[in-house]
mmCIF file of C-alpha atoms in Angstrom:
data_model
loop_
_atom_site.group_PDB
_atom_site.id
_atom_site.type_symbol
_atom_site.label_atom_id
_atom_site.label_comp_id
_atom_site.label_asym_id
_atom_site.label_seq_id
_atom_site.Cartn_x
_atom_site.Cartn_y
_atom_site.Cartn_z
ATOM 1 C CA UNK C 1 -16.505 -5.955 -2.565
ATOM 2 C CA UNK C 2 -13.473 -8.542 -2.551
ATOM 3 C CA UNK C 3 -13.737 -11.329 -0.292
ATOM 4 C CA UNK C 4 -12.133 -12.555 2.295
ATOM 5 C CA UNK C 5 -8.359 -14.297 1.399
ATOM 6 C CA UNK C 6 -8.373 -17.494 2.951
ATOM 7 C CA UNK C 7 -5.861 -18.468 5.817
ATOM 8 C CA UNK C 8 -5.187 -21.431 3.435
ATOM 9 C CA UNK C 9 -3.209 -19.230 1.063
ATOM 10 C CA UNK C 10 0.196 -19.608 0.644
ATOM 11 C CA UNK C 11 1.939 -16.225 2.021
ATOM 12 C CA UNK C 12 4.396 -13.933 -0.310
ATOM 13 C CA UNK C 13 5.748 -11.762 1.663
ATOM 14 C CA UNK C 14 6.314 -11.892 5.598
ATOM 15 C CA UNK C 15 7.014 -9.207 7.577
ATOM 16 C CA UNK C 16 8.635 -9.649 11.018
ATOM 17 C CA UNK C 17 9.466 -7.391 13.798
ATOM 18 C CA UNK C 18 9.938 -4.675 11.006
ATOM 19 C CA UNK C 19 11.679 -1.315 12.558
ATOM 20 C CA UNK C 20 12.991 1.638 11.133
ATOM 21 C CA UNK C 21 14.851 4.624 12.486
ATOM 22 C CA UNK C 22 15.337 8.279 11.606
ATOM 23 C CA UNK C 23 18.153 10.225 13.040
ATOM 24 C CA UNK C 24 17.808 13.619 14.361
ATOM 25 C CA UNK C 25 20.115 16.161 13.758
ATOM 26 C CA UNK C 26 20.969 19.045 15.963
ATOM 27 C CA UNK C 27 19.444 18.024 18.973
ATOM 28 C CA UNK C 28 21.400 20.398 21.847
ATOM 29 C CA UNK C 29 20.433 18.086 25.457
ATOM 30 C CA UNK C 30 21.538 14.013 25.619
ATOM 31 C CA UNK C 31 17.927 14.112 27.105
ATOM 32 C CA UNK C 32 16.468 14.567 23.742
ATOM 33 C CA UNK C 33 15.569 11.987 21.729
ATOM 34 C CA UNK C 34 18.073 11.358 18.759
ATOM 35 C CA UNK C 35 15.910 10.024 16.476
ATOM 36 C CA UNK C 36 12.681 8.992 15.004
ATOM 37 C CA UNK C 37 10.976 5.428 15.087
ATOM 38 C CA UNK C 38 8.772 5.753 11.983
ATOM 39 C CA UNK C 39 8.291 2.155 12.030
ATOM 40 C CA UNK C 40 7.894 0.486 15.369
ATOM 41 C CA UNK C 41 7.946 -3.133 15.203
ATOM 42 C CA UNK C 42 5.228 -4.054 12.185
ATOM 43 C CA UNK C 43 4.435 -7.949 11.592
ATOM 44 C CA UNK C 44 2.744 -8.279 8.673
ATOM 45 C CA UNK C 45 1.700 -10.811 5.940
ATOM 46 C CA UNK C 46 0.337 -10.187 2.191
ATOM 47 C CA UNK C 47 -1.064 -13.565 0.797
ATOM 48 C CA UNK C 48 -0.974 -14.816 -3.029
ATOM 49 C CA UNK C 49 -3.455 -13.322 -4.860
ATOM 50 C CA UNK C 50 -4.654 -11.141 -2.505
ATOM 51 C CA UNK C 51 -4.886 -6.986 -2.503
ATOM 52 C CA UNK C 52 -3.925 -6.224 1.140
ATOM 53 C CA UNK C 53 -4.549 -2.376 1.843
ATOM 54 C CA UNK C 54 -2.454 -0.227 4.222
ATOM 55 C CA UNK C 55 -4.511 2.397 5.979
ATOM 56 C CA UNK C 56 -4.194 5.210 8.227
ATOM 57 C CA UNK C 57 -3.273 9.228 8.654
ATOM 58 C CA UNK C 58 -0.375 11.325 7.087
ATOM 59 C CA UNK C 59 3.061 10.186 8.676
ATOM 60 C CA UNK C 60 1.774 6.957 10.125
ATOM 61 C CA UNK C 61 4.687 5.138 8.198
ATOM 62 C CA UNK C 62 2.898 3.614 5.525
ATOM 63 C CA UNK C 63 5.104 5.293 2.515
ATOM 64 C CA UNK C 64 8.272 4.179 5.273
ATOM 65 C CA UNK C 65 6.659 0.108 5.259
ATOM 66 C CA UNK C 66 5.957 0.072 1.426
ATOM 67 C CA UNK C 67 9.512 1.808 0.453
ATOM 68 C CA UNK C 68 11.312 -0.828 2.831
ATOM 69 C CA UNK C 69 9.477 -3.917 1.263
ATOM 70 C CA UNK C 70 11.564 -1.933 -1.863
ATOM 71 C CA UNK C 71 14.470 -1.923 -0.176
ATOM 72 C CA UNK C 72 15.119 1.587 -0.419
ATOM 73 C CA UNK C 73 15.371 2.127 3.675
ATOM 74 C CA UNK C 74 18.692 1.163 4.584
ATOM 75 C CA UNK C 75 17.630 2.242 8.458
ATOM 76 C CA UNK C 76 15.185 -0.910 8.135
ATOM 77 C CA UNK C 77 15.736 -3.931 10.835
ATOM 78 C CA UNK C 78 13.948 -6.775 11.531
ATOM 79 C CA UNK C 79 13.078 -9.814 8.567
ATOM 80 C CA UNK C 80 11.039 -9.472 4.983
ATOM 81 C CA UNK C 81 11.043 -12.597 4.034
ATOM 82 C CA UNK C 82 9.822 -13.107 0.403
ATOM 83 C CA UNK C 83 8.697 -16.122 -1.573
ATOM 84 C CA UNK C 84 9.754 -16.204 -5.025
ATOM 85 C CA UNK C 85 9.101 -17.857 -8.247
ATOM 86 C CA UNK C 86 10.443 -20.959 -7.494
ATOM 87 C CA UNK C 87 9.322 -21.513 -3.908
ATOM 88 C CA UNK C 88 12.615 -19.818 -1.948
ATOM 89 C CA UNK C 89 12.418 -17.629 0.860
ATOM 90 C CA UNK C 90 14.581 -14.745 0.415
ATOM 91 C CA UNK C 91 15.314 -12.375 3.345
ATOM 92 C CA UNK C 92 14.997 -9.066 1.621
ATOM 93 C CA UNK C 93 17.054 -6.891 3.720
ATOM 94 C CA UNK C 94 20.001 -9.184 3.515
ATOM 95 C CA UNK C 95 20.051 -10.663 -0.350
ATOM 96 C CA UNK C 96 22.772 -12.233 -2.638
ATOM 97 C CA UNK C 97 23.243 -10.103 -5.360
ATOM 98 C CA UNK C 98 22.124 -12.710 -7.634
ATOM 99 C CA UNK C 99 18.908 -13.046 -5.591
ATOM 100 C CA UNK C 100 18.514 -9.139 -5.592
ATOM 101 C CA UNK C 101 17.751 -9.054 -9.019
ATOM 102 C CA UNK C 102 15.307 -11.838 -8.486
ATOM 103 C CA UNK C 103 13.854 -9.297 -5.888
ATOM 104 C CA UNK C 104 13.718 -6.324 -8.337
ATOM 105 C CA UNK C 105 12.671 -8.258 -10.825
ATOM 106 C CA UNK C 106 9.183 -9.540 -9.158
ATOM 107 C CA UNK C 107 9.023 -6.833 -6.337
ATOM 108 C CA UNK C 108 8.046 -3.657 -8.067
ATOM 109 C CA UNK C 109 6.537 -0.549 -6.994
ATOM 110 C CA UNK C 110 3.444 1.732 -8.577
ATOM 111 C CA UNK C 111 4.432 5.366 -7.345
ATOM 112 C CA UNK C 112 1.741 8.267 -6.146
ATOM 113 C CA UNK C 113 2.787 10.656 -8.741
ATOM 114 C CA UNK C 114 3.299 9.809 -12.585
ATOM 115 C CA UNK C 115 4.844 13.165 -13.153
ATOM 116 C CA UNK C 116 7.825 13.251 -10.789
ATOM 117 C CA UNK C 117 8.480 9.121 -11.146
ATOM 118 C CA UNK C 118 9.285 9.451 -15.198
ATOM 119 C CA UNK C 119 12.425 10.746 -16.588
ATOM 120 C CA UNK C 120 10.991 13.712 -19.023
ATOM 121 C CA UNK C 121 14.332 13.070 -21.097
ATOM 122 C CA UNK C 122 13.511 9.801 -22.361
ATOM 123 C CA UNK C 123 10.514 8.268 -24.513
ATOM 124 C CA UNK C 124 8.259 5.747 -23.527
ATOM 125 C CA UNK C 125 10.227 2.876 -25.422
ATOM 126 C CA UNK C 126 13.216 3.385 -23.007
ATOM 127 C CA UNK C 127 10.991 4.425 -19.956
ATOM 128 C CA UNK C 128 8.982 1.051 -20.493
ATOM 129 C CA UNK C 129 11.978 -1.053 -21.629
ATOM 130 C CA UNK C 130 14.910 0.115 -18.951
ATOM 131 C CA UNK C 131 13.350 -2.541 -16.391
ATOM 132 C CA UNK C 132 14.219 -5.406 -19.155
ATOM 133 C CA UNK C 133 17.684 -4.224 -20.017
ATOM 134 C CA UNK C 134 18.766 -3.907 -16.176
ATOM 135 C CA UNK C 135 16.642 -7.079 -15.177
ATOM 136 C CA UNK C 136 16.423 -9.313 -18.183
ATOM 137 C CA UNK C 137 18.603 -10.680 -20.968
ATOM 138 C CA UNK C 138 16.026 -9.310 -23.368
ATOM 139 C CA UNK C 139 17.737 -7.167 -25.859
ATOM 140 C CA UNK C 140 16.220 -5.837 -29.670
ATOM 141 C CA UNK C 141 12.998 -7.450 -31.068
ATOM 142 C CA UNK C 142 11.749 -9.844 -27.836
ATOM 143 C CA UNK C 143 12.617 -6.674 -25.901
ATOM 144 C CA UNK C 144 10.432 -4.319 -28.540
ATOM 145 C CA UNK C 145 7.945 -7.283 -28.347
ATOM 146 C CA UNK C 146 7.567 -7.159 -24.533
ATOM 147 C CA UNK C 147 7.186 -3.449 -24.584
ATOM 148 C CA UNK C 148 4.660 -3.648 -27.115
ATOM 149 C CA UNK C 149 2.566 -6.405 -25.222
ATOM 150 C CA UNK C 150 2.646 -4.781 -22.360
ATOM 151 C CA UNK C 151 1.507 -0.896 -23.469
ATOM 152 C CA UNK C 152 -1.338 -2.847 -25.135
ATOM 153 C CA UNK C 153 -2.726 -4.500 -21.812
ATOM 154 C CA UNK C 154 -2.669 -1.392 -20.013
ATOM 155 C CA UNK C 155 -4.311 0.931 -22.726
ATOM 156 C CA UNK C 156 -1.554 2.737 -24.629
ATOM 157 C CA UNK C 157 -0.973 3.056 -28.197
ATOM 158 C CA UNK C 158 2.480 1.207 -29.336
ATOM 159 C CA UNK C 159 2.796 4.075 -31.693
ATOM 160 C CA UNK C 160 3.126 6.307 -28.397
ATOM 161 C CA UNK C 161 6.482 4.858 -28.053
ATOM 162 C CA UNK C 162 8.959 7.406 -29.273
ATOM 163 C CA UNK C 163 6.908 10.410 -27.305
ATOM 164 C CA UNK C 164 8.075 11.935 -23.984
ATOM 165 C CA UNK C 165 5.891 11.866 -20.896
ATOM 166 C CA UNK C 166 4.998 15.255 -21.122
ATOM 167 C CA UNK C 167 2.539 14.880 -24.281
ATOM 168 C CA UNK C 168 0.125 12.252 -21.941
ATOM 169 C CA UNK C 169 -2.371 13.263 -19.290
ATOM 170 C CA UNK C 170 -1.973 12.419 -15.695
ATOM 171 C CA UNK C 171 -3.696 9.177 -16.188
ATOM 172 C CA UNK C 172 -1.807 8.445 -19.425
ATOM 173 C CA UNK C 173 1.233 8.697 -17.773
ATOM 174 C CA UNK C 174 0.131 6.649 -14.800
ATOM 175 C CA UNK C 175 -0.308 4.027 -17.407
ATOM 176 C CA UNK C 176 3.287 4.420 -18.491
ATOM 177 C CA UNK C 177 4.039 3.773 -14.854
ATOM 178 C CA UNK C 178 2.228 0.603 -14.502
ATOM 179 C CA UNK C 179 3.531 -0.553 -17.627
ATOM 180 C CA UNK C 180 7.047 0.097 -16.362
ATOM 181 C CA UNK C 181 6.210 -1.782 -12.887
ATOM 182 C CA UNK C 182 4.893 -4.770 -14.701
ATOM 183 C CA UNK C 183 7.413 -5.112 -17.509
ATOM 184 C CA UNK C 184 9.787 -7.373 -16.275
ATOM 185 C CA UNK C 185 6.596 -9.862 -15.143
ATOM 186 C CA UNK C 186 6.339 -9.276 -11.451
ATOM 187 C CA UNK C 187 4.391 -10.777 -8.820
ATOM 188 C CA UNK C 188 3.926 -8.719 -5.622
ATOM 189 C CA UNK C 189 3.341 -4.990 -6.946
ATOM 190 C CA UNK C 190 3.618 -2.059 -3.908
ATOM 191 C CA UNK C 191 1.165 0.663 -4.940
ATOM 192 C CA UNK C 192 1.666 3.390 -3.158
ATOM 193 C CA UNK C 193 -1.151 5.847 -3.065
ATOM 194 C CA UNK C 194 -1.181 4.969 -6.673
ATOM 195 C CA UNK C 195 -4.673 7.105 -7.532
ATOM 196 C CA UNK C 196 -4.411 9.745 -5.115
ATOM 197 C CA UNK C 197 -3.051 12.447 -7.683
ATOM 198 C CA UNK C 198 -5.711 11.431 -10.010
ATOM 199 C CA UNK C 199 -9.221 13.012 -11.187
ATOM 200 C CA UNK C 200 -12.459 10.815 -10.005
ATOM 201 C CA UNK C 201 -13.341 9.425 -13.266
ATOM 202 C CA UNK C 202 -9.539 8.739 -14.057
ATOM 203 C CA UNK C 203 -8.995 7.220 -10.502
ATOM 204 C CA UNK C 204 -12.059 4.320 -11.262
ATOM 205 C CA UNK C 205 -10.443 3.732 -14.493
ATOM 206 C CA UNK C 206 -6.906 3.103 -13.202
ATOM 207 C CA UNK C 207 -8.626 0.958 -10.493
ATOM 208 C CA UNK C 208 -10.700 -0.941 -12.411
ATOM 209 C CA UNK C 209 -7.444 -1.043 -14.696
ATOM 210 C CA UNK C 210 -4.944 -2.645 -11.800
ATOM 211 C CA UNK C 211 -7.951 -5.161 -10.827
ATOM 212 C CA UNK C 212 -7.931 -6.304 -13.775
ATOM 213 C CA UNK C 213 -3.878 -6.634 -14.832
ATOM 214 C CA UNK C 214 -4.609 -8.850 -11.286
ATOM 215 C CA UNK C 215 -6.490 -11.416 -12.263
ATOM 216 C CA UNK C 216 -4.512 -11.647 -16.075
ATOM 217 C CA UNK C 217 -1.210 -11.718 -14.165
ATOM 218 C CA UNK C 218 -1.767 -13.413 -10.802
ATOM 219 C CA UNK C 219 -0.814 -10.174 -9.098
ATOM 220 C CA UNK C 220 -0.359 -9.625 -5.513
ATOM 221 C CA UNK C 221 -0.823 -6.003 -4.315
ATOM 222 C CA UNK C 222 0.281 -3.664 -1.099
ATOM 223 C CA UNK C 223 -2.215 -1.501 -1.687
ATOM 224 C CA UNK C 224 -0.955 2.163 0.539
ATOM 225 C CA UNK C 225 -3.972 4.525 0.919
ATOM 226 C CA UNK C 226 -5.714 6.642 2.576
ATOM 227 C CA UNK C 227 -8.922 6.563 0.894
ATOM 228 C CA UNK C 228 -11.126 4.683 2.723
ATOM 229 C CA UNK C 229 -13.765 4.447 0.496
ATOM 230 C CA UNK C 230 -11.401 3.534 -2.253
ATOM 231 C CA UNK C 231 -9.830 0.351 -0.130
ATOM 232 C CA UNK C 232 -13.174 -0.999 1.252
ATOM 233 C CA UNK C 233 -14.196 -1.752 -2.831
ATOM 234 C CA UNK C 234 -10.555 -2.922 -3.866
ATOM 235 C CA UNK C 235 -9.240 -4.750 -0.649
ATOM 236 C CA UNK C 236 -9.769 -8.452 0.354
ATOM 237 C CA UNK C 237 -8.040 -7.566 3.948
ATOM 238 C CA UNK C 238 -7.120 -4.093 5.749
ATOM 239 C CA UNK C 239 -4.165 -3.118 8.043
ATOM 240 C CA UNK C 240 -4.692 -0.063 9.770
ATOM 241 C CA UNK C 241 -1.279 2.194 11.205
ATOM 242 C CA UNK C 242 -1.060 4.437 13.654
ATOM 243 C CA UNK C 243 2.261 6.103 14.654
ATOM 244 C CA UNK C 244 4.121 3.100 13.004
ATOM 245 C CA UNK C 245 2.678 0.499 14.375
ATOM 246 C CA UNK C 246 -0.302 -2.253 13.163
ATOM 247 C CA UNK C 247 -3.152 -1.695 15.514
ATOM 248 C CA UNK C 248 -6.032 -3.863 13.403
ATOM 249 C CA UNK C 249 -6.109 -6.273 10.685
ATOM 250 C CA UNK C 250 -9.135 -7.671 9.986
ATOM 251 C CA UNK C 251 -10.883 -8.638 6.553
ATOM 252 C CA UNK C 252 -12.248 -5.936 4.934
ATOM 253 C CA UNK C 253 -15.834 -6.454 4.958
ATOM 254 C CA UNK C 254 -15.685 -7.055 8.727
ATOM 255 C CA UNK C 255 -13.259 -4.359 9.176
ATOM 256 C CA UNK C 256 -16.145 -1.530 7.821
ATOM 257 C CA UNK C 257 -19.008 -3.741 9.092
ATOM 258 C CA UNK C 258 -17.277 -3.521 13.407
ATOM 259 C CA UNK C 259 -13.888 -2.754 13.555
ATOM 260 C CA UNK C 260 -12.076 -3.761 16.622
ATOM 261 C CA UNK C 261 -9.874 -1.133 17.259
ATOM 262 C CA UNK C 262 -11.192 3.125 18.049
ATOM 263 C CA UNK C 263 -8.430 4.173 15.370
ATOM 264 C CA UNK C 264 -10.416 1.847 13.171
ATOM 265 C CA UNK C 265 -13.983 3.195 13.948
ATOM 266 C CA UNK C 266 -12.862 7.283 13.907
ATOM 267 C CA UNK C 267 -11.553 6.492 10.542
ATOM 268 C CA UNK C 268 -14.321 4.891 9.060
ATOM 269 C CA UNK C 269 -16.536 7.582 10.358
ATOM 270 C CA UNK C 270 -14.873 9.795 8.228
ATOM 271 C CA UNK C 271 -15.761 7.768 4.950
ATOM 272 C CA UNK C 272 -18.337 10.385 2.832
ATOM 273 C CA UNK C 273 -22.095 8.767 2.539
ATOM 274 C CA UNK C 274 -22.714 8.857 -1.662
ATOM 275 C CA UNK C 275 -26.154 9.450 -0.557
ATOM 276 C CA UNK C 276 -27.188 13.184 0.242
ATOM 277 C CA UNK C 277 -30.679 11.960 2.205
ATOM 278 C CA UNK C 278 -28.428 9.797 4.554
ATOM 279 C CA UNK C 279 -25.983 12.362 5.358
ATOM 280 C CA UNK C 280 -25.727 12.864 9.091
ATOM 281 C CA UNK C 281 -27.086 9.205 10.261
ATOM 282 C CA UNK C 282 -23.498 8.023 11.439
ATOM 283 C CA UNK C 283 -21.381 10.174 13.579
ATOM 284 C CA UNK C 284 -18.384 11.413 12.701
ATOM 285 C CA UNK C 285 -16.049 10.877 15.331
ATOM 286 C CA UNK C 286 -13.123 13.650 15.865
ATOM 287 C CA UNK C 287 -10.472 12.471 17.613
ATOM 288 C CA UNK C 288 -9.170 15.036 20.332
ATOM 289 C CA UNK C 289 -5.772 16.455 19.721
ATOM 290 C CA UNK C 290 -3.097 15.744 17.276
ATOM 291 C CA UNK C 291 -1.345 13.049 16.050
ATOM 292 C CA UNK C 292 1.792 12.523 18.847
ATOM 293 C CA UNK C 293 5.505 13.636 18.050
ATOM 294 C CA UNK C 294 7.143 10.049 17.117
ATOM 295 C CA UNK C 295 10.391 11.032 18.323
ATOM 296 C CA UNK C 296 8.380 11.058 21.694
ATOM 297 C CA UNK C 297 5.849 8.968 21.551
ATOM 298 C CA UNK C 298 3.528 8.889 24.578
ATOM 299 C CA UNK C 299 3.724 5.681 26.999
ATOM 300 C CA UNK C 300 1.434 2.771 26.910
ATOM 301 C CA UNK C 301 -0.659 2.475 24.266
ATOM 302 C CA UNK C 302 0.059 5.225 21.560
ATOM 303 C CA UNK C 303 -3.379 6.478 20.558
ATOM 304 C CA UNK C 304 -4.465 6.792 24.297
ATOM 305 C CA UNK C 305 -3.872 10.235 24.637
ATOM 306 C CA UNK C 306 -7.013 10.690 21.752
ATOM 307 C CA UNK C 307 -9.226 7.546 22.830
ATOM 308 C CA UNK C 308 -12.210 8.038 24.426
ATOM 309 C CA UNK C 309 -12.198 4.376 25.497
ATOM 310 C CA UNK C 310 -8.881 4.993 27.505
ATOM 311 C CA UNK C 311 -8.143 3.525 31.316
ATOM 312 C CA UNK C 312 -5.218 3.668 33.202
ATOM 313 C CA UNK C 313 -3.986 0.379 31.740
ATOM 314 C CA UNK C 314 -3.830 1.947 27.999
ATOM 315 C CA UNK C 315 -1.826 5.069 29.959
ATOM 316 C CA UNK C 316 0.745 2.360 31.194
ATOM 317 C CA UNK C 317 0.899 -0.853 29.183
ATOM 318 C CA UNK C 318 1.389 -0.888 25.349
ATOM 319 C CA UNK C 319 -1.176 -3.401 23.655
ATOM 320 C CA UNK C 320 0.671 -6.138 21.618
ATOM 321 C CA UNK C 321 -1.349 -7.675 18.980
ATOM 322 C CA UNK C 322 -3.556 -10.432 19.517
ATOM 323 C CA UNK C 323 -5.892 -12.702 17.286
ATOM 324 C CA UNK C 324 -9.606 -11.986 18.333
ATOM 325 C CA UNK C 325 -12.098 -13.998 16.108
ATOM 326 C CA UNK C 326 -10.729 -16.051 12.500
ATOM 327 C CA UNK C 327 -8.359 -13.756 10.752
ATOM 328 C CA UNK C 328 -8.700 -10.870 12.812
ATOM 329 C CA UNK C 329 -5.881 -9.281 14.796
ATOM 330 C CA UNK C 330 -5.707 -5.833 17.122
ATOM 331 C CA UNK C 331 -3.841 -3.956 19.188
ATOM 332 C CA UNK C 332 -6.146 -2.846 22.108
ATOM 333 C CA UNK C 333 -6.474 -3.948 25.920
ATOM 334 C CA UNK C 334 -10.331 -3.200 25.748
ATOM 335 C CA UNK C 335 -11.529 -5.053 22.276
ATOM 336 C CA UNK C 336 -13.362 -7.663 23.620
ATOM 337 C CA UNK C 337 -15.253 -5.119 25.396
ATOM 338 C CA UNK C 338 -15.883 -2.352 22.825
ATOM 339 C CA UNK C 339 -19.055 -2.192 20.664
ATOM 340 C CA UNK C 340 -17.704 0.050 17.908
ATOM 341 C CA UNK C 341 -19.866 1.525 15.060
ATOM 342 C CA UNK C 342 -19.301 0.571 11.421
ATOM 343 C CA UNK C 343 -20.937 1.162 7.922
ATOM 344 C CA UNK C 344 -23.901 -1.351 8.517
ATOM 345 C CA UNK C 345 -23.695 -2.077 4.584
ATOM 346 C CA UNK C 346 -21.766 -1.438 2.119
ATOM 347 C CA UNK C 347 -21.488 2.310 0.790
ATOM 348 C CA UNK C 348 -21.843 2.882 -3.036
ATOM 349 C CA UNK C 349 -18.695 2.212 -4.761
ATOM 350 C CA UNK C 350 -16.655 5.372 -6.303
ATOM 351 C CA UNK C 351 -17.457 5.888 -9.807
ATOM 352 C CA UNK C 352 -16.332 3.317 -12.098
ATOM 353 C CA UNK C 353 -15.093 0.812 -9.670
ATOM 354 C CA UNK C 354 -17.439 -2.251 -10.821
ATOM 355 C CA UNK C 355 -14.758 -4.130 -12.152
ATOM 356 C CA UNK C 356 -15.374 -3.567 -16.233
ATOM 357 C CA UNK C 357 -12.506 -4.091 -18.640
ATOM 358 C CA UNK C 358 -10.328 -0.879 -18.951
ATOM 359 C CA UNK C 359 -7.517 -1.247 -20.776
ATOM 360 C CA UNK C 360 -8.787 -0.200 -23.727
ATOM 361 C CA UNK C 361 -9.722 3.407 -22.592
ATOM 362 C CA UNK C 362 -7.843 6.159 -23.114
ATOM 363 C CA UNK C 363 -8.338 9.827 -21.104
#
């Protein structure tokens, strides 16, 4: 399991106050809301080096926080501040359009499905390469070269280069996508549910593949899941979301070993035991109800209405979160109190996930 990212290292990306908003179309009363906060005021850092994983149920706003770090939400408000290359911070919702393409260039994102994120018209050579040309001054045999280098480090064949995407497998072409993300030499790479769409055995591999492209290339990773079991072997820290906002961040380790926060312990109950003959030794806790309508979220704390921990303060006050412990923050009146369960040691790690070199397998 990763360890714990010191406090000491120097922070890429900084996330302040982060909101965004959905209109809603065709509402009939002025009483009803008119639109949807699917972000709700997120602070957030990711630190150099690190692989910070972003946790929590379906429509949470975890695809919303990891496309606006892209700068594909225009609804976004609030500060991302980045740190580039050369030391500067750059707000990225309000760049220079000579800093944007610094941003592009070293912010790139690792979508959830290979399939749908390549253009079937064009080869690999262009798919691979169109990152340089728009980025880069690179042009003819450095471009080719670059290309080459980097289909080589994450497992492809350079003679692949003049085939379409359809002619790979799914994990083939999720190398093609990884290739394209890391092309133009970034260093904070959003991967968003990146092995979700995968087989098991091809999921470990393209793990084991982007852990080790991390510690060749000095990557930083946003790493959007919601595979538990998946982020507890990949993750130095955890932030968990709930209804768009942060409710626990905590180092991983001591995220699975007591997490702070109920959200925290109902979702780690839910992480499958490898083991058949300890099946049915932890509890699975199932949360009452569904998950609340964010276009009216309930008041006070937003999970109270499925915590059994709730009091009349969560019903009126909303939490904000507070350190508790060294590098630990949560969102809940009643954490200092709580005596949550965890995974008392670590579960076995999915298939494959043991760090070996990958880049030379092919599926």
């Amino acid at each position: 399991m990763p360890t714990d990212a010191t406090n000491t290292q120097e922070t890429v990306l900084n996330i302040r106050g982060l909101r965004v908003d959905y209109p809603i179309r065709g509402r009939r009363s002025r009483r009803e809301a008119t639109h949807v906060r699917a972000v709700a005021g997120v602070d957030l850092d990711i630190r150099k080096g690190e692989t910070l994983g972003l946790v929590g149920e379906s429509g949470c706003g975890k695809t919303t926080l990891g496309s606006s770090v892209m700068r594909v939400r225009p609804e976004a408000t609030g500060t991302i501040r980045y740190r580039d290359g050369e030391g500067r911070l750059l707000n990225a919702l309000e760049l220079s359009r000579e800093d944007e393409a610094t941003y592009r260039r070293e912010v790139r994102m690792v979508f959830q499905d290979p399939h749908s994120s390549l253009n079937p018209r064009m080869t690999l050579r262009d798919i691979i390469g169109e990152p340089l040309r728009m980025l880069t001054d690179l042009r003819g045999k450095e471009l080719d070269d670059r290309v080459h280098n980097i289909m080589e480090r994450v497992g492809l064949h350079p003679e692949h280069l003049t085939r379409y995407p359809h002619a790979f497998s799914g994990g083939q072409r999720q190398r093609v996508s990884i290739a394209r993300a890391l092309v133009p030499g970034p260093r904070l790479v959003v991967a968003d549910e990146a092995v979700s769409a995968l087989d098991t055995s091809i999921r470990s591999q393209i793990l084991n593949l982007l852990q080790d492209l991390q510690d060749e290339m000095g990557l930083t990773y946003l790493f959007i899941s919601h595979d538990l079991s998946v982020v507890e072997h990949v993750c130095d820290r955890v932030a968990v979301m709930y209804l768009g906002r942060i409710v626990e961040v905590s180092p991983t380790e001591e995220l699975f070993r007591a997490p702070l926060h109920p959200y925290t312990e109902a979702l780690i109950s839910a992480v499958p035991i490898p083991d058949p003959r300890l099946r049915g030794a932890r509890e699975r806790i199932r949360l009452a109800g569904e998950v609340p309508d964010p276009s009216e979220p309930p008041s006070g704390c937003p999970f109270h209405p499925r915590c059994r921990h709730a009091t009349e303060l969560c019903v009126t006050e909303n939490p904000v979160p507070r350190p508790v412990g060294k590098g630990r923050v949560v969102a809940c009146h009643h954490a200092d109190d709580l005596d949550l369960a965890g995974i008392t040691g670590p579960s076995d790690p999915p298939p494959g996930t043991g760090r070996a070199p990958t880049a030379q397998r092919q599926e």
